[in-house]
Amino acid sequence: MRGSHLSRTRTLTTVLALALSGTAVLTGCGEKQQTVGSAPPPKKPDAFEQRADQIVRHWPKVSPVTGRQQAILPLADAELPKKTDAREITVTVGHSACDVRFGARSHESKELVVITGWGKRKSSKGMCTEQLATDKVKVQLKTALGDRKVVDAATGKELFKN
């Protein structure tokens, strides 16, 4: 019986020691409030952003896009800016006559400016004659064109030599 009494005392002493050390460790924990903001989930790159990244990584060995994608329409033409410090390029977008909206967008890297046309159809239902319509669109660049090459995202080809 003697051993069990000492055993209980040791157990109690150990438990109290652990409780006190735990209290000492946790003292001050939670005193400062930390504000954590909510951020939107990472945006998944769309078809054009994926294609532009591919062109930048593999330039000049790039093959054309197959099939029509509304996010990547070929350009019918582009006008070479008169100055290298230009921050605007005019392109001719070939889009469907059934597109309710259309335009062009760019992706810029240190060596390339990748441009594509895009179109938004009225509805996927109903009949469309698939006639090609062309319209000029101005694309604003974040930085001056300089000596960067301008590439059509749909074809993977350089639009003009500057």
Backbone as JSON Lines, residues from 0, in Angstrom:
{"i":0,"aa":"M","n":[0.81,-1.19,0.0],"ca":[0.0,0.0,0.0],"c":[0.85,1.25,0.0]}
{"i":1,"aa":"R","n":[2.02,1.06,0.55],"ca":[2.91,2.21,0.61],"c":[3.23,2.73,-0.79]}
{"i":2,"aa":"G","n":[3.5,1.83,-1.72],"ca":[3.87,2.22,-3.08],"c":[2.76,2.95,-3.81]}
{"i":3,"aa":"S","n":[1.52,2.58,-3.56],"ca":[0.42,3.21,-4.29],"c":[0.21,4.64,-3.83]}
{"i":4,"aa":"H","n":[0.47,4.9,-2.51],"ca":[0.35,6.26,-2.0],"c":[1.4,7.17,-2.63]}
{"i":5,"aa":"L","n":[2.65,6.67,-2.72],"ca":[3.7,7.46,-3.35],"c":[3.42,7.64,-4.83]}
{"i":6,"aa":"S","n":[2.87,6.63,-5.42],"ca":[2.57,6.68,-6.84],"c":[1.53,7.77,-7.13]}
{"i":7,"aa":"R","n":[0.48,7.86,-6.26],"ca":[-0.54,8.89,-6.44],"c":[0.04,10.28,-6.21]}
{"i":8,"aa":"T","n":[0.91,10.4,-5.28],"ca":[1.52,11.69,-4.99],"c":[2.39,12.13,-6.17]}
{"i":9,"aa":"R","n":[3.16,11.19,-6.7],"ca":[4.0,11.52,-7.86],"c":[3.15,11.9,-9.05]}
{"i":10,"aa":"T","n":[2.08,11.16,-9.27],"ca":[1.18,11.45,-10.4],"c":[0.58,12.83,-10.24]}
{"i":11,"aa":"L","n":[0.09,13.14,-9.04],"ca":[-0.5,14.44,-8.77],"c":[0.52,15.56,-8.95]}
{"i":12,"aa":"T","n":[1.72,15.35,-8.49],"ca":[2.79,16.34,-8.61],"c":[3.12,16.56,-10.09]}
{"i":13,"aa":"T","n":[3.19,15.49,-10.84],"ca":[3.49,15.59,-12.27],"c":[2.39,16.36,-13.01]}
{"i":14,"aa":"V","n":[1.14,16.03,-12.7],"ca":[0.01,16.71,-13.33],"c":[0.03,18.2,-13.0]}
{"i":15,"aa":"L","n":[0.26,18.54,-11.74],"ca":[0.32,19.96,-11.36],"c":[1.49,20.68,-12.05]}
{"i":16,"aa":"A","n":[2.63,20.01,-12.14],"ca":[3.79,20.63,-12.8],"c":[3.48,20.89,-14.28]}
{"i":17,"aa":"L","n":[2.86,19.92,-14.95],"ca":[2.5,20.1,-16.36],"c":[1.48,21.22,-16.54]}
{"i":18,"aa":"A","n":[0.51,21.27,-15.64],"ca":[-0.51,22.32,-15.72],"c":[0.12,23.7,-15.55]}
{"i":19,"aa":"L","n":[1.03,23.84,-14.58],"ca":[1.69,25.12,-14.36],"c":[2.58,25.51,-15.53]}
{"i":20,"aa":"S","n":[3.31,24.55,-16.07],"ca":[4.18,24.87,-17.21],"c":[3.35,25.22,-18.44]}
{"i":21,"aa":"G","n":[2.22,24.55,-18.61],"ca":[1.33,24.88,-19.72],"c":[0.76,26.27,-19.59]}
{"i":22,"aa":"T","n":[0.41,26.64,-18.38],"ca":[-0.11,27.98,-18.11],"c":[0.96,29.03,-18.4]}
{"i":23,"aa":"A","n":[2.19,28.74,-17.99],"ca":[3.28,29.68,-18.22],"c":[3.54,29.85,-19.72]}
{"i":24,"aa":"V","n":[3.47,28.77,-20.46],"ca":[3.71,28.83,-21.9],"c":[2.61,29.62,-22.6]}
{"i":25,"aa":"L","n":[1.39,29.41,-22.16],"ca":[0.25,30.05,-22.83],"c":[-0.01,31.48,-22.36]}
{"i":26,"aa":"T","n":[0.69,31.93,-21.34],"ca":[0.51,33.29,-20.85],"c":[0.84,34.26,-21.98]}
{"i":27,"aa":"G","n":[-0.06,35.15,-22.24],"ca":[0.17,36.13,-23.29],"c":[-0.34,35.67,-24.64]}
{"i":28,"aa":"C","n":[-0.66,34.41,-24.75],"ca":[-1.15,33.89,-26.03],"c":[-2.55,34.44,-26.27]}
{"i":29,"aa":"G","n":[-2.76,35.01,-27.41],"ca":[-4.07,35.53,-27.76],"c":[-4.31,36.95,-27.31]}
{"i":30,"aa":"E","n":[-3.31,37.6,-26.71],"ca":[-3.51,38.98,-26.28],"c":[-3.61,39.92,-27.47]}
{"i":31,"aa":"K","n":[-2.77,39.7,-28.48],"ca":[-2.82,40.56,-29.65],"c":[-3.79,39.97,-30.66]}
{"i":32,"aa":"Q","n":[-4.65,40.81,-31.18],"ca":[-5.57,40.34,-32.21],"c":[-4.93,40.54,-33.57]}
{"i":33,"aa":"Q","n":[-5.06,39.55,-34.37],"ca":[-4.51,39.61,-35.72],"c":[-5.66,39.71,-36.7]}
{"i":34,"aa":"T","n":[-5.59,40.68,-37.56],"ca":[-6.64,40.86,-38.56],"c":[-6.22,40.14,-39.83]}
{"i":35,"aa":"V","n":[-7.07,39.29,-40.31],"ca":[-6.8,38.54,-41.53],"c":[-7.87,38.93,-42.53]}
{"i":36,"aa":"G","n":[-7.44,39.49,-43.65],"ca":[-8.39,39.88,-44.68],"c":[-8.75,38.7,-45.56]}
{"i":37,"aa":"S","n":[-9.9,38.76,-46.15],"ca":[-10.29,37.69,-47.06],"c":[-9.86,38.09,-48.47]}
{"i":38,"aa":"A","n":[-9.28,37.17,-49.15],"ca":[-8.84,37.42,-50.52],"c":[-9.64,36.53,-51.46]}
{"i":39,"aa":"P","n":[-9.9,37.02,-52.65],"ca":[-10.63,36.17,-53.59],"c":[-9.74,34.99,-53.98]}
{"i":40,"aa":"P","n":[-10.36,33.89,-54.37],"ca":[-9.55,32.74,-54.79],"c":[-8.74,33.12,-56.02]}
{"i":41,"aa":"P","n":[-7.61,32.45,-56.24],"ca":[-6.78,32.78,-57.41],"c":[-7.59,32.62,-58.7]}
{"i":42,"aa":"K","n":[-7.41,33.59,-59.58],"ca":[-8.14,33.58,-60.84],"c":[-7.49,32.59,-61.8]}
{"i":43,"aa":"K","n":[-8.29,31.72,-62.35],"ca":[-7.79,30.75,-63.32],"c":[-7.57,31.48,-64.65]}
{"i":44,"aa":"P","n":[-6.37,31.33,-65.24],"ca":[-6.11,32.02,-66.51],"c":[-7.09,31.55,-67.59]}
{"i":45,"aa":"D","n":[-7.59,32.51,-68.37],"ca":[-8.5,32.13,-69.45],"c":[-7.7,31.63,-70.65]}
{"i":46,"aa":"A","n":[-8.39,31.26,-71.72],"ca":[-7.75,30.66,-72.9],"c":[-6.69,31.59,-73.5]}
{"i":47,"aa":"F","n":[-6.98,32.9,-73.57],"ca":[-6.01,33.83,-74.14],"c":[-4.76,33.94,-73.27]}
{"i":48,"aa":"E","n":[-4.94,34.08,-71.96],"ca":[-3.79,34.2,-71.07],"c":[-2.91,32.96,-71.14]}
{"i":49,"aa":"Q","n":[-3.53,31.78,-71.21],"ca":[-2.76,30.54,-71.34],"c":[-2.0,30.52,-72.66]}
{"i":50,"aa":"R","n":[-2.66,30.92,-73.75],"ca":[-2.03,30.94,-75.07],"c":[-0.89,31.96,-75.11]}
{"i":51,"aa":"A","n":[-1.11,33.15,-74.55],"ca":[-0.08,34.18,-74.55],"c":[1.15,33.72,-73.76]}
{"i":52,"aa":"D","n":[0.92,33.08,-72.62],"ca":[2.04,32.56,-71.83],"c":[2.81,31.5,-72.63]}
{"i":53,"aa":"Q","n":[2.07,30.66,-73.36],"ca":[2.7,29.63,-74.19],"c":[3.57,30.28,-75.27]}
{"i":54,"aa":"I","n":[3.06,31.31,-75.92],"ca":[3.81,31.99,-76.97],"c":[5.07,32.63,-76.4]}
{"i":55,"aa":"V","n":[4.95,33.3,-75.25],"ca":[6.11,33.95,-74.63],"c":[7.18,32.91,-74.28]}
{"i":56,"aa":"R","n":[6.76,31.76,-73.74],"ca":[7.72,30.72,-73.34],"c":[8.41,30.06,-74.53]}
{"i":57,"aa":"H","n":[7.67,29.83,-75.63],"ca":[8.2,29.03,-76.74],"c":[8.53,29.83,-78.0]}
{"i":58,"aa":"W","n":[8.46,31.14,-77.94],"ca":[8.71,31.97,-79.12],"c":[10.1,31.7,-79.67]}
{"i":59,"aa":"P","n":[10.33,31.57,-80.95],"ca":[9.41,31.7,-82.08],"c":[8.81,30.38,-82.55]}
{"i":60,"aa":"K","n":[9.01,29.29,-81.83],"ca":[8.49,27.99,-82.25],"c":[7.07,27.79,-81.71]}
{"i":61,"aa":"V","n":[6.1,28.41,-82.37],"ca":[4.72,28.36,-81.93],"c":[3.84,27.96,-83.1]}
{"i":62,"aa":"S","n":[2.95,27.01,-82.87],"ca":[2.02,26.6,-83.93],"c":[0.7,27.33,-83.76]}
{"i":63,"aa":"P","n":[-0.08,27.45,-84.85],"ca":[-1.36,28.16,-84.76],"c":[-2.38,27.41,-83.92]}
{"i":64,"aa":"V","n":[-3.38,28.14,-83.44],"ca":[-4.49,27.56,-82.7],"c":[-5.41,26.86,-83.7]}
{"i":65,"aa":"T","n":[-5.93,25.71,-83.32],"ca":[-6.86,25.0,-84.19],"c":[-8.29,25.27,-83.74]}
{"i":66,"aa":"G","n":[-9.17,25.48,-84.68],"ca":[-10.58,25.73,-84.38],"c":[-10.82,27.15,-83.91]}
{"i":67,"aa":"R","n":[-12.08,27.57,-83.96],"ca":[-12.45,28.92,-83.54],"c":[-12.71,28.94,-82.04]}
{"i":68,"aa":"Q","n":[-12.05,29.83,-81.36],"ca":[-12.3,30.07,-79.94],"c":[-12.67,31.53,-79.79]}
{"i":69,"aa":"Q","n":[-13.76,31.81,-79.12],"ca":[-14.2,33.2,-79.0],"c":[-13.21,34.07,-78.25]}
{"i":70,"aa":"A","n":[-12.34,33.46,-77.43],"ca":[-11.34,34.24,-76.69],"c":[-10.1,34.49,-77.52]}
{"i":71,"aa":"I","n":[-9.92,33.75,-78.63],"ca":[-8.72,33.9,-79.46],"c":[-9.12,33.91,-80.93]}
{"i":72,"aa":"L","n":[-9.37,35.1,-81.46],"ca":[-9.71,35.24,-82.88],"c":[-8.51,35.81,-83.63]}
{"i":73,"aa":"P","n":[-8.25,35.3,-84.84],"ca":[-7.11,35.83,-85.6],"c":[-7.33,37.28,-86.0]}
{"i":74,"aa":"L","n":[-6.22,37.98,-86.16],"ca":[-6.27,39.38,-86.6],"c":[-6.14,39.42,-88.11]}
{"i":75,"aa":"A","n":[-6.94,40.25,-88.76],"ca":[-6.88,40.36,-90.21],"c":[-5.75,41.29,-90.64]}
{"i":76,"aa":"D","n":[-5.39,42.25,-89.77],"ca":[-4.37,43.22,-90.14],"c":[-3.93,43.97,-88.87]}
{"i":77,"aa":"A","n":[-2.8,44.65,-88.99],"ca":[-2.31,45.51,-87.91],"c":[-1.55,46.66,-88.53]}
{"i":78,"aa":"E","n":[-1.67,47.82,-87.92],"ca":[-0.97,49.01,-88.41],"c":[0.27,49.25,-87.56]}
{"i":79,"aa":"L","n":[1.42,49.32,-88.21],"ca":[2.67,49.59,-87.52],"c":[2.65,51.02,-86.98]}
{"i":80,"aa":"P","n":[2.82,51.2,-85.67],"ca":[2.85,52.57,-85.12],"c":[4.03,53.34,-85.72]}
{"i":81,"aa":"K","n":[3.85,54.64,-85.9],"ca":[4.89,55.48,-86.5],"c":[6.07,55.69,-85.55]}
{"i":82,"aa":"K","n":[5.83,55.64,-84.24],"ca":[6.89,55.89,-83.27],"c":[7.08,54.66,-82.38]}
{"i":83,"aa":"T","n":[8.32,54.42,-81.97],"ca":[8.6,53.28,-81.09],"c":[8.11,53.51,-79.67]}
{"i":84,"aa":"D","n":[7.86,54.79,-79.32],"ca":[7.35,55.06,-77.97],"c":[5.81,55.04,-77.93]}
{"i":85,"aa":"A","n":[5.2,54.53,-79.02],"ca":[3.75,54.42,-79.08],"c":[3.24,53.47,-78.0]}
{"i":86,"aa":"R","n":[2.09,53.79,-77.46],"ca":[1.45,52.94,-76.44],"c":[0.09,52.47,-76.92]}
{"i":87,"aa":"E","n":[-0.08,52.49,-78.24],"ca":[-1.35,52.08,-78.83],"c":[-1.08,51.41,-80.18]}
{"i":88,"aa":"I","n":[-1.74,50.31,-80.44],"ca":[-1.62,49.61,-81.72],"c":[-3.04,49.42,-82.27]}
{"i":89,"aa":"T","n":[-3.22,49.71,-83.55],"ca":[-4.51,49.51,-84.2],"c":[-4.47,48.2,-84.96]}
{"i":90,"aa":"V","n":[-5.42,47.31,-84.65],"ca":[-5.5,46.02,-85.32],"c":[-6.88,45.86,-85.93]}
{"i":91,"aa":"T","n":[-6.97,45.01,-86.95],"ca":[-8.26,44.7,-87.57],"c":[-8.66,43.31,-87.1]}
{"i":92,"aa":"V","n":[-9.76,43.25,-86.38],"ca":[-10.25,42.0,-85.8],"c":[-11.25,41.36,-86.76]}
{"i":93,"aa":"G","n":[-11.0,40.09,-87.06],"ca":[-11.96,39.31,-87.84],"c":[-12.86,38.56,-86.87]}
{"i":94,"aa":"H","n":[-14.14,38.9,-86.85],"ca":[-15.07,38.27,-85.92],"c":[-16.33,37.85,-86.65]}
{"i":95,"aa":"S","n":[-17.2,37.15,-85.97],"ca":[-18.44,36.67,-86.57],"c":[-19.44,37.81,-86.68]}
{"i":96,"aa":"A","n":[-20.23,37.78,-87.74],"ca":[-21.3,38.77,-87.88],"c":[-22.36,38.59,-86.79]}
{"i":97,"aa":"C","n":[-22.36,37.44,-86.13],"ca":[-23.31,37.15,-85.06],"c":[-22.81,37.59,-83.68]}
{"i":98,"aa":"D","n":[-21.58,38.12,-83.61],"ca":[-21.05,38.58,-82.34],"c":[-21.72,39.88,-81.94]}
{"i":99,"aa":"V","n":[-22.22,39.94,-80.72],"ca":[-22.87,41.15,-80.23],"c":[-21.81,42.13,-79.73]}
{"i":100,"aa":"R","n":[-20.67,41.6,-79.26],"ca":[-19.55,42.44,-78.85],"c":[-18.27,41.82,-79.39]}
{"i":101,"aa":"F","n":[-17.27,42.64,-79.61],"ca":[-15.97,42.17,-80.09],"c":[-14.92,43.17,-79.65]}
{"i":102,"aa":"G","n":[-13.67,42.77,-79.76],"ca":[-12.59,43.67,-79.39],"c":[-11.25,42.97,-79.54]}
{"i":103,"aa":"A","n":[-10.23,43.54,-78.93],"ca":[-8.89,42.97,-78.95],"c":[-8.27,43.2,-77.58]}
{"i":104,"aa":"R","n":[-7.36,42.33,-77.23],"ca":[-6.65,42.47,-75.96],"c":[-5.21,42.05,-76.13]}
{"i":105,"aa":"S","n":[-4.37,42.46,-75.18],"ca":[-2.94,42.18,-75.32],"c":[-2.37,41.58,-74.05]}
{"i":106,"aa":"H","n":[-1.24,40.94,-74.22],"ca":[-0.44,40.38,-73.12],"c":[0.98,40.83,-73.41]}
{"i":107,"aa":"E","n":[1.6,41.53,-72.47],"ca":[2.92,42.1,-72.7],"c":[3.99,41.38,-71.9]}
{"i":108,"aa":"S","n":[5.11,41.15,-72.55],"ca":[6.3,40.64,-71.86],"c":[7.45,41.56,-72.23]}
{"i":109,"aa":"K","n":[8.63,41.24,-71.76],"ca":[9.81,42.07,-72.03],"c":[10.14,42.11,-73.51]}
{"i":110,"aa":"E","n":[9.93,40.98,-74.23],"ca":[10.32,40.89,-75.63],"c":[9.15,40.87,-76.62]}
{"i":111,"aa":"L","n":[7.93,40.54,-76.13],"ca":[6.79,40.37,-77.03],"c":[5.56,41.12,-76.55]}
{"i":112,"aa":"V","n":[4.7,41.46,-77.53],"ca":[3.34,41.9,-77.25],"c":[2.45,40.93,-78.02]}
{"i":113,"aa":"V","n":[1.68,40.13,-77.3],"ca":[0.79,39.16,-77.92],"c":[-0.6,39.77,-77.96]}
{"i":114,"aa":"I","n":[-1.21,39.8,-79.15],"ca":[-2.52,40.42,-79.32],"c":[-3.48,39.41,-79.93]}
{"i":115,"aa":"T","n":[-4.71,39.47,-79.5],"ca":[-5.75,38.63,-80.08],"c":[-7.04,39.41,-80.2]}
{"i":116,"aa":"G","n":[-7.88,38.95,-81.11],"ca":[-9.24,39.47,-81.2],"c":[-10.14,38.57,-80.37]}
{"i":117,"aa":"W","n":[-11.28,39.09,-79.97],"ca":[-12.25,38.27,-79.24],"c":[-13.65,38.68,-79.67]}
{"i":118,"aa":"G","n":[-14.59,37.77,-79.51],"ca":[-15.97,38.05,-79.85],"c":[-16.91,37.39,-78.87]}
{"i":119,"aa":"K","n":[-18.06,37.99,-78.65],"ca":[-19.08,37.45,-77.75],"c":[-20.37,37.32,-78.54]}
{"i":120,"aa":"R","n":[-20.83,36.1,-78.69],"ca":[-22.06,35.85,-79.46],"c":[-23.3,36.25,-78.69]}
{"i":121,"aa":"K","n":[-24.34,36.58,-79.45],"ca":[-25.62,36.94,-78.84],"c":[-26.16,35.76,-78.04]}
{"i":122,"aa":"S","n":[-26.15,34.59,-78.67],"ca":[-26.68,33.39,-78.04],"c":[-26.13,32.18,-78.79]}
{"i":123,"aa":"S","n":[-25.95,31.1,-78.08],"ca":[-25.48,29.89,-78.74],"c":[-26.63,29.19,-79.46]}
{"i":124,"aa":"K","n":[-27.85,29.61,-79.15],"ca":[-29.03,29.03,-79.81],"c":[-29.36,29.85,-81.05]}
{"i":125,"aa":"G","n":[-30.01,29.23,-81.96],"ca":[-30.44,29.94,-83.16],"c":[-29.43,29.79,-84.28]}
{"i":126,"aa":"M","n":[-29.8,30.35,-85.41],"ca":[-28.98,30.2,-86.61],"c":[-28.02,31.37,-86.76]}
{"i":127,"aa":"C","n":[-26.83,31.07,-87.26],"ca":[-25.85,32.1,-87.55],"c":[-25.19,31.75,-88.87]}
{"i":128,"aa":"T","n":[-25.03,32.72,-89.74],"ca":[-24.46,32.46,-91.06],"c":[-22.94,32.34,-91.05]}
{"i":129,"aa":"E","n":[-22.32,32.66,-89.93],"ca":[-20.86,32.6,-89.8],"c":[-20.13,33.5,-90.8]}
{"i":130,"aa":"Q","n":[-20.73,34.6,-91.16],"ca":[-20.06,35.57,-92.03],"c":[-18.94,36.24,-91.24]}
{"i":131,"aa":"L","n":[-17.85,36.53,-91.94],"ca":[-16.74,37.22,-91.31],"c":[-16.97,38.72,-91.39]}
{"i":132,"aa":"A","n":[-16.86,39.36,-90.26],"ca":[-16.91,40.82,-90.21],"c":[-15.55,41.28,-89.7]}
{"i":133,"aa":"T","n":[-15.08,42.42,-90.21],"ca":[-13.8,42.95,-89.75],"c":[-13.99,44.38,-89.27]}
{"i":134,"aa":"D","n":[-13.35,44.69,-88.18],"ca":[-13.42,46.03,-87.62],"c":[-12.08,46.4,-87.0]}
{"i":135,"aa":"K","n":[-11.73,47.69,-87.1],"ca":[-10.49,48.17,-86.49],"c":[-10.72,48.44,-85.01]}
{"i":136,"aa":"V","n":[-9.72,48.03,-84.22],"ca":[-9.78,48.19,-82.78],"c":[-8.43,48.7,-82.3]}
{"i":137,"aa":"K","n":[-8.44,49.65,-81.37],"ca":[-7.19,50.15,-80.8],"c":[-6.9,49.39,-79.5]}
{"i":138,"aa":"V","n":[-5.66,48.93,-79.39],"ca":[-5.21,48.2,-78.2],"c":[-4.24,49.09,-77.43]}
{"i":139,"aa":"Q","n":[-4.56,49.36,-76.16],"ca":[-3.69,50.18,-75.32],"c":[-2.63,49.3,-74.68]}
{"i":140,"aa":"L","n":[-1.38,49.73,-74.74],"ca":[-0.27,48.99,-74.13],"c":[0.06,49.61,-72.78]}
{"i":141,"aa":"K","n":[0.54,48.79,-71.85],"ca":[0.93,49.27,-70.53],"c":[2.22,50.07,-70.6]}
{"i":142,"aa":"T","n":[3.13,49.63,-71.49],"ca":[4.4,50.33,-71.68],"c":[4.62,50.56,-73.17]}
{"i":143,"aa":"A","n":[5.5,51.47,-73.5],"ca":[5.78,51.79,-74.9],"c":[6.22,50.54,-75.66]}
{"i":144,"aa":"L","n":[5.85,50.46,-76.93],"ca":[6.16,49.3,-77.77],"c":[7.65,49.06,-77.86]}
{"i":145,"aa":"G","n":[8.42,50.11,-78.08],"ca":[9.87,49.97,-78.19],"c":[10.25,49.01,-79.31]}
{"i":146,"aa":"D","n":[11.2,48.11,-79.05],"ca":[11.63,47.17,-80.09],"c":[11.03,45.77,-79.89]}
{"i":147,"aa":"R","n":[9.93,45.68,-79.12],"ca":[9.29,44.39,-78.9],"c":[8.58,43.92,-80.17]}
{"i":148,"aa":"K","n":[8.5,42.64,-80.35],"ca":[7.8,42.04,-81.49],"c":[6.31,41.94,-81.13]}
{"i":149,"aa":"V","n":[5.46,42.12,-82.14],"ca":[4.02,42.02,-81.95],"c":[3.55,40.74,-82.63]}
{"i":150,"aa":"V","n":[2.89,39.86,-81.86],"ca":[2.53,38.53,-82.33],"c":[1.02,38.33,-82.25]}
{"i":151,"aa":"D","n":[0.44,37.7,-83.29],"ca":[-0.97,37.33,-83.31],"c":[-1.11,36.04,-82.5]}
{"i":152,"aa":"A","n":[-1.94,36.06,-81.45],"ca":[-2.09,34.89,-80.57],"c":[-2.68,33.69,-81.32]}
{"i":153,"aa":"A","n":[-3.57,33.92,-82.27],"ca":[-4.23,32.81,-82.97],"c":[-3.26,32.09,-83.91]}
{"i":154,"aa":"T","n":[-2.45,32.85,-84.64],"ca":[-1.56,32.23,-85.63],"c":[-0.17,31.97,-85.09]}
{"i":155,"aa":"G","n":[0.22,32.72,-84.07],"ca":[1.58,32.6,-83.53],"c":[2.63,33.29,-84.39]}
{"i":156,"aa":"K","n":[2.17,34.11,-85.35],"ca":[3.08,34.79,-86.27],"c":[3.25,36.26,-85.89]}
{"i":157,"aa":"E","n":[4.44,36.76,-86.22],"ca":[4.74,38.18,-86.0],"c":[3.88,39.0,-86.95]}
{"i":158,"aa":"L","n":[3.26,40.07,-86.44],"ca":[2.38,40.89,-87.26],"c":[3.13,41.84,-88.19]}
{"i":159,"aa":"F","n":[4.17,42.45,-87.69],"ca":[4.99,43.34,-88.51],"c":[6.35,43.45,-87.88]}
{"i":160,"aa":"K","n":[7.31,43.81,-88.7],"ca":[8.67,44.0,-88.2],"c":[8.82,45.47,-87.83]}
{"i":161,"aa":"N","n":[9.29,45.74,-86.61],"ca":[9.5,47.15,-86.23],"c":[10.95,47.43,-86.03]}
